[in-house]
PDB file of C-alpha atoms in Angstrom:
ATOM      1  CA  UNK A 728      23.906  34.203 -50.559  1.00 57.00           C
ATOM      2  CA  UNK A 729      23.863  30.892 -52.496  1.00 77.00           C
ATOM      3  CA  UNK A 730      26.730  28.426 -51.283  1.00 93.00           C
ATOM      4  CA  UNK A 731      28.630  25.967 -53.139  1.00 96.00           C
ATOM      5  CA  UNK A 732      26.394  24.153 -55.570  1.00 97.00           C
ATOM      6  CA  UNK A 733      27.164  20.872 -57.077  1.00 98.00           C
ATOM      7  CA  UNK A 734      25.149  18.728 -59.678  1.00 97.00           C
ATOM      8  CA  UNK A 735      23.949  15.961 -59.791  1.00 97.00           C
ATOM      9  CA  UNK A 736      23.691  15.053 -56.375  1.00 96.00           C
ATOM     10  CA  UNK A 737      23.684  11.230 -56.999  1.00 96.00           C
ATOM     11  CA  UNK A 738      24.739   9.271 -60.065  1.00 96.00           C
ATOM     12  CA  UNK A 739      25.195   5.829 -60.838  1.00 98.00           C
ATOM     13  CA  UNK A 740      27.160   4.709 -63.692  1.00 98.00           C
ATOM     14  CA  UNK A 741      28.688   1.315 -65.400  1.00 98.00           C
ATOM     15  CA  UNK A 742      32.293   0.536 -65.660  1.00 98.00           C
ATOM     16  CA  UNK A 743      33.977   1.765 -68.226  1.00 98.00           C
ATOM     17  CA  UNK A 744      31.753   4.723 -68.748  1.00 98.00           C
ATOM     18  CA  UNK A 745      32.635   8.497 -68.095  1.00 98.00           C
ATOM     19  CA  UNK A 746      31.194  10.979 -65.903  1.00 98.00           C
ATOM     20  CA  UNK A 747      31.131  14.646 -65.679  1.00 98.00           C
ATOM     21  CA  UNK A 748      30.230  16.562 -62.284  1.00 98.00           C
ATOM     22  CA  UNK A 749      29.896  20.301 -62.096  1.00 98.00           C
ATOM     23  CA  UNK A 750      30.367  22.858 -59.513  1.00 98.00           C
ATOM     24  CA  UNK A 751      29.334  26.522 -59.041  1.00 97.00           C
ATOM     25  CA  UNK A 752      31.466  28.290 -56.594  1.00 96.00           C
ATOM     26  CA  UNK A 753      30.443  31.037 -54.175  1.00 95.00           C
ATOM     27  CA  UNK A 754      29.622  34.384 -56.048  1.00 94.00           C
ATOM     28  CA  UNK A 755      32.969  36.139 -56.049  1.00 92.00           C
ATOM     29  CA  UNK A 756      35.055  33.201 -55.142  1.00 93.00           C
ATOM     30  CA  UNK A 757      37.794  32.720 -57.954  1.00 93.00           C
ATOM     31  CA  UNK A 758      39.535  29.291 -56.817  1.00 92.00           C
ATOM     32  CA  UNK A 759      37.780  25.900 -56.990  1.00 94.00           C
ATOM     33  CA  UNK A 760      39.055  22.688 -55.843  1.00 94.00           C
ATOM     34  CA  UNK A 761      38.051  18.996 -56.126  1.00 97.00           C
ATOM     35  CA  UNK A 762      38.121  16.069 -53.543  1.00 96.00           C
ATOM     36  CA  UNK A 763      37.315  12.565 -53.442  1.00 97.00           C
ATOM     37  CA  UNK A 764      35.815  11.111 -50.214  1.00 96.00           C
ATOM     38  CA  UNK A 765      35.838   7.386 -50.050  1.00 93.00           C
ATOM     39  CA  UNK A 766      33.534   5.964 -47.308  1.00 88.00           C
ATOM     40  CA  UNK A 767      35.153   6.300 -43.724  1.00 86.00           C
ATOM     41  CA  UNK A 768      37.927   8.456 -44.884  1.00 90.00           C
ATOM     42  CA  UNK A 769      38.858  12.240 -44.876  1.00 92.00           C
ATOM     43  CA  UNK A 770      38.623  14.021 -48.397  1.00 95.00           C
ATOM     44  CA  UNK A 771      41.553  13.419 -50.822  1.00 95.00           C
ATOM     45  CA  UNK A 772      42.570  16.437 -52.947  1.00 94.00           C
ATOM     46  CA  UNK A 773      42.334  16.002 -56.674  1.00 96.00           C
ATOM     47  CA  UNK A 774      42.623  19.286 -58.351  1.00 93.00           C
ATOM     48  CA  UNK A 775      43.061  22.805 -57.669  1.00 92.00           C
ATOM     49  CA  UNK A 776      41.813  25.613 -60.249  1.00 93.00           C
ATOM     50  CA  UNK A 777      42.639  29.294 -59.790  1.00 91.00           C
ATOM     51  CA  UNK A 778      41.834  31.835 -62.416  1.00 90.00           C
ATOM     52  CA  UNK A 779      40.987  29.453 -64.838  1.00 91.00           C
ATOM     53  CA  UNK A 780      44.420  27.740 -64.813  1.00 92.00           C
ATOM     54  CA  UNK A 781      45.361  24.352 -62.884  1.00 92.00           C
ATOM     55  CA  UNK A 782      47.161  25.165 -59.937  1.00 90.00           C
ATOM     56  CA  UNK A 783      47.512  21.779 -58.047  1.00 89.00           C
ATOM     57  CA  UNK A 784      46.899  18.323 -58.641  1.00 93.00           C
ATOM     58  CA  UNK A 785      46.708  15.326 -56.393  1.00 93.00           C
ATOM     59  CA  UNK A 786      47.888  11.730 -56.822  1.00 94.00           C
ATOM     60  CA  UNK A 787      45.126  10.656 -59.262  1.00 97.00           C
ATOM     61  CA  UNK A 788      45.506   9.033 -62.491  1.00 97.00           C
ATOM     62  CA  UNK A 789      45.123  10.616 -65.781  1.00 97.00           C
ATOM     63  CA  UNK A 790      41.417   9.337 -66.142  1.00 98.00           C
ATOM     64  CA  UNK A 791      40.742  12.553 -63.922  1.00 98.00           C
ATOM     65  CA  UNK A 792      40.507  15.924 -65.522  1.00 97.00           C
ATOM     66  CA  UNK A 793      38.988  19.143 -64.707  1.00 97.00           C
ATOM     67  CA  UNK A 794      38.680  22.641 -66.117  1.00 97.00           C
ATOM     68  CA  UNK A 795      37.515  25.941 -64.793  1.00 97.00           C
ATOM     69  CA  UNK A 796      35.086  28.293 -67.038  1.00 97.00           C
ATOM     70  CA  UNK A 797      35.250  32.031 -67.231  1.00 96.00           C
ATOM     71  CA  UNK A 798      32.512  32.470 -64.838  1.00 95.00           C
ATOM     72  CA  UNK A 799      34.599  30.331 -62.450  1.00 96.00           C
ATOM     73  CA  UNK A 800      32.301  27.376 -62.387  1.00 97.00           C
ATOM     74  CA  UNK A 801      34.099  24.200 -62.651  1.00 98.00           C
ATOM     75  CA  UNK A 802      33.892  20.249 -64.352  1.00 98.00           C
ATOM     76  CA  UNK A 803      35.496  17.229 -63.153  1.00 98.00           C
ATOM     77  CA  UNK A 804      35.560  14.638 -65.471  1.00 98.00           C
ATOM     78  CA  UNK A 805      36.393  10.688 -64.977  1.00 98.00           C
ATOM     79  CA  UNK A 806      37.099   8.464 -67.821  1.00 98.00           C
ATOM     80  CA  UNK A 807      37.108   4.800 -67.736  1.00 98.00           C
ATOM     81  CA  UNK A 808      35.621   4.430 -64.628  1.00 98.00           C
ATOM     82  CA  UNK A 809      36.402   1.381 -62.148  1.00 98.00           C
ATOM     83  CA  UNK A 810      34.512   0.483 -59.149  1.00 97.00           C
ATOM     84  CA  UNK A 811      36.933   2.117 -56.869  1.00 96.00           C
ATOM     85  CA  UNK A 812      35.944   5.350 -57.992  1.00 98.00           C
ATOM     86  CA  UNK A 813      32.706   5.187 -56.141  1.00 97.00           C
ATOM     87  CA  UNK A 814      32.821   7.919 -53.633  1.00 97.00           C
ATOM     88  CA  UNK A 815      31.569  11.202 -52.455  1.00 97.00           C
ATOM     89  CA  UNK A 816      33.050  13.957 -55.069  1.00 98.00           C
ATOM     90  CA  UNK A 817      33.235  17.429 -53.212  1.00 97.00           C
ATOM     91  CA  UNK A 818      33.915  20.848 -54.496  1.00 97.00           C
ATOM     92  CA  UNK A 819      35.088  23.802 -52.515  1.00 94.00           C
ATOM     93  CA  UNK A 820      35.662  27.205 -53.190  1.00 94.00           C
ATOM     94  CA  UNK A 821      37.570  30.177 -51.836  1.00 91.00           C
ATOM     95  CA  UNK A 822      38.028  33.656 -52.733  1.00 88.00           C
ATOM     96  CA  UNK A 823      41.695  32.973 -53.342  1.00 80.00           C
ATOM     97  CA  UNK A 824      43.926  30.415 -52.822  1.00 70.00           C
ATOM     98  CA  UNK A 825      44.915  30.971 -49.359  1.00 68.00           C
ATOM     99  CA  UNK A 826      41.650  31.775 -47.495  1.00 74.00           C
ATOM    100  CA  UNK A 827      39.148  29.387 -46.008  1.00 82.00           C
ATOM    101  CA  UNK A 828      37.745  26.930 -48.530  1.00 87.00           C
ATOM    102  CA  UNK A 829      33.715  26.127 -48.210  1.00 92.00           C
ATOM    103  CA  UNK A 830      32.415  22.947 -49.513  1.00 94.00           C
ATOM    104  CA  UNK A 831      29.410  21.866 -51.389  1.00 96.00           C
ATOM    105  CA  UNK A 832      27.192  18.894 -50.771  1.00 96.00           C
ATOM    106  CA  UNK A 833      28.993  16.574 -52.941  1.00 97.00           C
ATOM    107  CA  UNK A 834      27.872  14.568 -55.651  1.00 97.00           C
ATOM    108  CA  UNK A 835      27.463  10.914 -54.862  1.00 97.00           C
ATOM    109  CA  UNK A 836      29.108   8.493 -57.683  1.00 98.00           C
ATOM    110  CA  UNK A 837      28.079   4.925 -57.568  1.00 98.00           C
ATOM    111  CA  UNK A 838      30.161   2.592 -60.098  1.00 98.00           C
ATOM    112  CA  UNK A 839      28.254  -0.589 -60.646  1.00 98.00           C
TER     113      UNK A 839
ATOM    114  CA  UNK B1112      22.871   8.820 -45.652  1.00 32.00           C
ATOM    115  CA  UNK B1113      26.817   8.475 -45.812  1.00 32.00           C
ATOM    116  CA  UNK B1114      28.390   6.730 -42.874  1.00 31.00           C
ATOM    117  CA  UNK B1115      31.499   8.307 -42.690  1.00 31.00           C
ATOM    118  CA  UNK B1116      32.118   7.364 -39.200  1.00 33.00           C
ATOM    119  CA  UNK B1117      32.151   3.593 -39.457  1.00 41.00           C
ATOM    120  CA  UNK B1118      35.830   3.243 -38.906  1.00 53.00           C
ATOM    121  CA  UNK B1119      36.743   6.621 -37.382  1.00 72.00           C
ATOM    122  CA  UNK B1120      37.891   7.267 -33.577  1.00 90.00           C
ATOM    123  CA  UNK B1121      35.082   7.974 -31.569  1.00 92.00           C
ATOM    124  CA  UNK B1122      34.185  10.686 -28.929  1.00 95.00           C
ATOM    125  CA  UNK B1123      31.205  10.423 -26.749  1.00 96.00           C
ATOM    126  CA  UNK B1124      30.048  13.451 -24.544  1.00 96.00           C
ATOM    127  CA  UNK B1125      27.067  14.471 -22.439  1.00 97.00           C
ATOM    128  CA  UNK B1126      25.059  17.329 -23.596  1.00 97.00           C
ATOM    129  CA  UNK B1127      26.201  20.511 -21.820  1.00 97.00           C
ATOM    130  CA  UNK B1128      29.876  19.310 -21.532  1.00 97.00           C
ATOM    131  CA  UNK B1129      32.791  20.426 -23.173  1.00 97.00           C
ATOM    132  CA  UNK B1130      34.329  18.456 -25.881  1.00 97.00           C
ATOM    133  CA  UNK B1131      38.017  18.225 -26.842  1.00 96.00           C
ATOM    134  CA  UNK B1132      38.718  16.845 -30.496  1.00 96.00           C
ATOM    135  CA  UNK B1133      42.527  16.220 -31.142  1.00 94.00           C
ATOM    136  CA  UNK B1134      44.524  16.063 -34.450  1.00 93.00           C
ATOM    137  CA  UNK B1135      48.014  15.435 -35.202  1.00 92.00           C
ATOM    138  CA  UNK B1136      49.022  16.893 -38.499  1.00 91.00           C
ATOM    139  CA  UNK B1137      51.711  15.676 -40.605  1.00 86.00           C
ATOM    140  CA  UNK B1138      53.618  18.356 -42.161  1.00 89.00           C
ATOM    141  CA  UNK B1139      55.777  20.941 -40.086  1.00 90.00           C
ATOM    142  CA  UNK B1140      55.666  23.409 -42.913  1.00 89.00           C
ATOM    143  CA  UNK B1141      51.991  23.598 -42.880  1.00 91.00           C
ATOM    144  CA  UNK B1142      50.969  27.301 -42.308  1.00 91.00           C
ATOM    145  CA  UNK B1143      47.128  27.269 -42.162  1.00 93.00           C
ATOM    146  CA  UNK B1144      44.716  24.766 -40.757  1.00 94.00           C
ATOM    147  CA  UNK B1145      40.859  24.423 -40.539  1.00 94.00           C
ATOM    148  CA  UNK B1146      38.453  22.306 -38.682  1.00 95.00           C
ATOM    149  CA  UNK B1147      35.346  20.781 -40.404  1.00 95.00           C
ATOM    150  CA  UNK B1148      32.147  19.260 -39.607  1.00 97.00           C
ATOM    151  CA  UNK B1149      30.855  16.848 -41.447  1.00 96.00           C
ATOM    152  CA  UNK B1150      27.233  15.493 -40.916  1.00 95.00           C
ATOM    153  CA  UNK B1151      26.019  12.309 -42.731  1.00 91.00           C
ATOM    154  CA  UNK B1152      25.244  12.915 -46.371  1.00 87.00           C
ATOM    155  CA  UNK B1153      26.763  16.428 -46.332  1.00 91.00           C
ATOM    156  CA  UNK B1154      29.720  17.938 -47.386  1.00 94.00           C
ATOM    157  CA  UNK B1155      32.295  19.466 -44.819  1.00 95.00           C
ATOM    158  CA  UNK B1156      31.087  22.554 -43.118  1.00 94.00           C
ATOM    159  CA  UNK B1157      33.752  25.162 -42.032  1.00 93.00           C
ATOM    160  CA  UNK B1158      34.046  25.654 -38.381  1.00 95.00           C
ATOM    161  CA  UNK B1159      37.214  27.575 -37.622  1.00 95.00           C
ATOM    162  CA  UNK B1160      40.423  28.124 -38.953  1.00 94.00           C
ATOM    163  CA  UNK B1161      44.014  29.266 -37.710  1.00 95.00           C
ATOM    164  CA  UNK B1162      47.266  30.295 -39.162  1.00 94.00           C
ATOM    165  CA  UNK B1163      50.773  29.057 -38.071  1.00 94.00           C
ATOM    166  CA  UNK B1164      51.762  32.502 -36.527  1.00 95.00           C
ATOM    167  CA  UNK B1165      48.764  31.862 -33.975  1.00 96.00           C
ATOM    168  CA  UNK B1166      48.623  29.588 -31.086  1.00 97.00           C
ATOM    169  CA  UNK B1167      45.191  30.077 -30.112  1.00 98.00           C
ATOM    170  CA  UNK B1168      41.661  31.222 -31.965  1.00 98.00           C
ATOM    171  CA  UNK B1169      38.288  31.659 -30.824  1.00 97.00           C
ATOM    172  CA  UNK B1170      34.963  31.707 -32.335  1.00 95.00           C
ATOM    173  CA  UNK B1171      31.213  31.195 -31.294  1.00 93.00           C
ATOM    174  CA  UNK B1172      31.411  28.246 -28.588  1.00 96.00           C
ATOM    175  CA  UNK B1173      34.638  26.737 -30.315  1.00 98.00           C
ATOM    176  CA  UNK B1174      38.155  27.458 -29.801  1.00 98.00           C
ATOM    177  CA  UNK B1175      41.074  25.866 -31.844  1.00 98.00           C
ATOM    178  CA  UNK B1176      44.500  25.335 -30.174  1.00 97.00           C
ATOM    179  CA  UNK B1177      47.680  24.951 -32.271  1.00 97.00           C
ATOM    180  CA  UNK B1178      50.966  23.411 -30.746  1.00 95.00           C
ATOM    181  CA  UNK B1179      53.640  23.489 -33.368  1.00 94.00           C
ATOM    182  CA  UNK B1180      56.111  21.914 -31.439  1.00 94.00           C
ATOM    183  CA  UNK B1181      54.391  18.839 -31.390  1.00 93.00           C
ATOM    184  CA  UNK B1182      52.413  19.267 -34.652  1.00 93.00           C
ATOM    185  CA  UNK B1183      49.334  19.013 -32.619  1.00 94.00           C
ATOM    186  CA  UNK B1184      45.985  20.724 -33.288  1.00 95.00           C
ATOM    187  CA  UNK B1185      42.714  20.595 -30.904  1.00 96.00           C
ATOM    188  CA  UNK B1186      39.074  21.779 -31.189  1.00 97.00           C
ATOM    189  CA  UNK B1187      37.207  22.668 -28.169  1.00 98.00           C
ATOM    190  CA  UNK B1188      33.450  22.860 -28.141  1.00 98.00           C
ATOM    191  CA  UNK B1189      31.901  24.530 -25.306  1.00 97.00           C
ATOM    192  CA  UNK B1190      28.437  23.324 -24.006  1.00 97.00           C
ATOM    193  CA  UNK B1191      28.145  20.541 -26.322  1.00 97.00           C
ATOM    194  CA  UNK B1192      24.706  20.384 -28.126  1.00 97.00           C
ATOM    195  CA  UNK B1193      22.902  17.312 -29.818  1.00 96.00           C
ATOM    196  CA  UNK B1194      23.351  19.418 -33.190  1.00 96.00           C
ATOM    197  CA  UNK B1195      27.112  18.988 -32.548  1.00 97.00           C
ATOM    198  CA  UNK B1196      26.963  15.394 -33.376  1.00 97.00           C
ATOM    199  CA  UNK B1197      29.150  14.810 -36.572  1.00 97.00           C
ATOM    200  CA  UNK B1198      32.416  13.650 -37.938  1.00 96.00           C
ATOM    201  CA  UNK B1199      35.089  16.592 -37.466  1.00 97.00           C
ATOM    202  CA  UNK B1200      37.874  16.804 -39.587  1.00 95.00           C
ATOM    203  CA  UNK B1201      40.975  18.664 -39.103  1.00 95.00           C
ATOM    204  CA  UNK B1202      43.021  19.959 -42.361  1.00 94.00           C
ATOM    205  CA  UNK B1203      46.092  21.466 -43.034  1.00 93.00           C
ATOM    206  CA  UNK B1204      47.684  23.348 -45.882  1.00 89.00           C
ATOM    207  CA  UNK B1205      51.253  24.239 -47.000  1.00 82.00           C
ATOM    208  CA  UNK B1206      53.459  25.075 -50.225  1.00 76.00           C
ATOM    209  CA  UNK B1207      52.426  26.556 -53.363  1.00 74.00           C
ATOM    210  CA  UNK B1208      49.800  24.141 -54.048  1.00 70.00           C
ATOM    211  CA  UNK B1209      47.719  25.363 -51.243  1.00 79.00           C
ATOM    212  CA  UNK B1210      45.738  22.046 -50.957  1.00 85.00           C
ATOM    213  CA  UNK B1211      43.997  21.031 -48.112  1.00 89.00           C
ATOM    214  CA  UNK B1212      45.314  17.516 -46.478  1.00 91.00           C
ATOM    215  CA  UNK B1213      42.696  16.088 -44.110  1.00 93.00           C
ATOM    216  CA  UNK B1214      43.132  14.060 -41.078  1.00 88.00           C
ATOM    217  CA  UNK B1215      41.041  10.765 -40.560  1.00 85.00           C
ATOM    218  CA  UNK B1216      38.531  12.518 -38.695  1.00 92.00           C
ATOM    219  CA  UNK B1217      36.544  11.928 -35.167  1.00 95.00           C
ATOM    220  CA  UNK B1218      33.029  10.895 -34.724  1.00 95.00           C
ATOM    221  CA  UNK B1219      31.391  12.822 -32.013  1.00 97.00           C
ATOM    222  CA  UNK B1220      28.154  11.815 -30.230  1.00 96.00           C
ATOM    223  CA  UNK B1221      26.470  13.857 -27.869  1.00 96.00           C
ATOM    224  CA  UNK B1222      24.574  11.916 -25.497  1.00 95.00           C
ATOM    225  CA  UNK B1223      21.348  13.126 -23.907  1.00 90.00           C
TER     226      UNK B1223
END
């Protein structure tokens, strides 16, 4: 079985640009969450989607948005990129909202 | 690869010894806990979970202990192997949002 897949694996963007990160959950999983991991820290929660609806949002500015598609894949969008947005962006999928979450390999975003 | 361990607490153990990694969680209302292992350049890997109605749970070579009185979680790894070298995070979950809140992580190094 394929695990959680994220694309792209690495990305370099310039300040002010926008970026779209993609995530495909494990087959059968309906919940997708996004996390930001800055170097040297644990992942920080950004969004959770379940059954295509936003179910939770972390303490991130409105420049961050996401959506979940009918096939349960998800996109994370970040507008007006700042240097501080440089991080590893992780997607996690779970069967529902209360069971264990499995993470993808992440997308390494560098903003220059 | 990603150097998530640069500013993290560290634990060094001899190969074959048992390891104990500790975590203090923040919210007394947390009802679900997960331990993750993160190797350099990779996403967090699920190790074991425990719900708040349990004190102990065992997996293959790993045991998680939960002490709700002092809000403390521990991960015990038996017969530690070189492949166990990684950063270990505990994560807690509470409330209707069901988001994971991660601890700061511990860098485990297995010495030959």
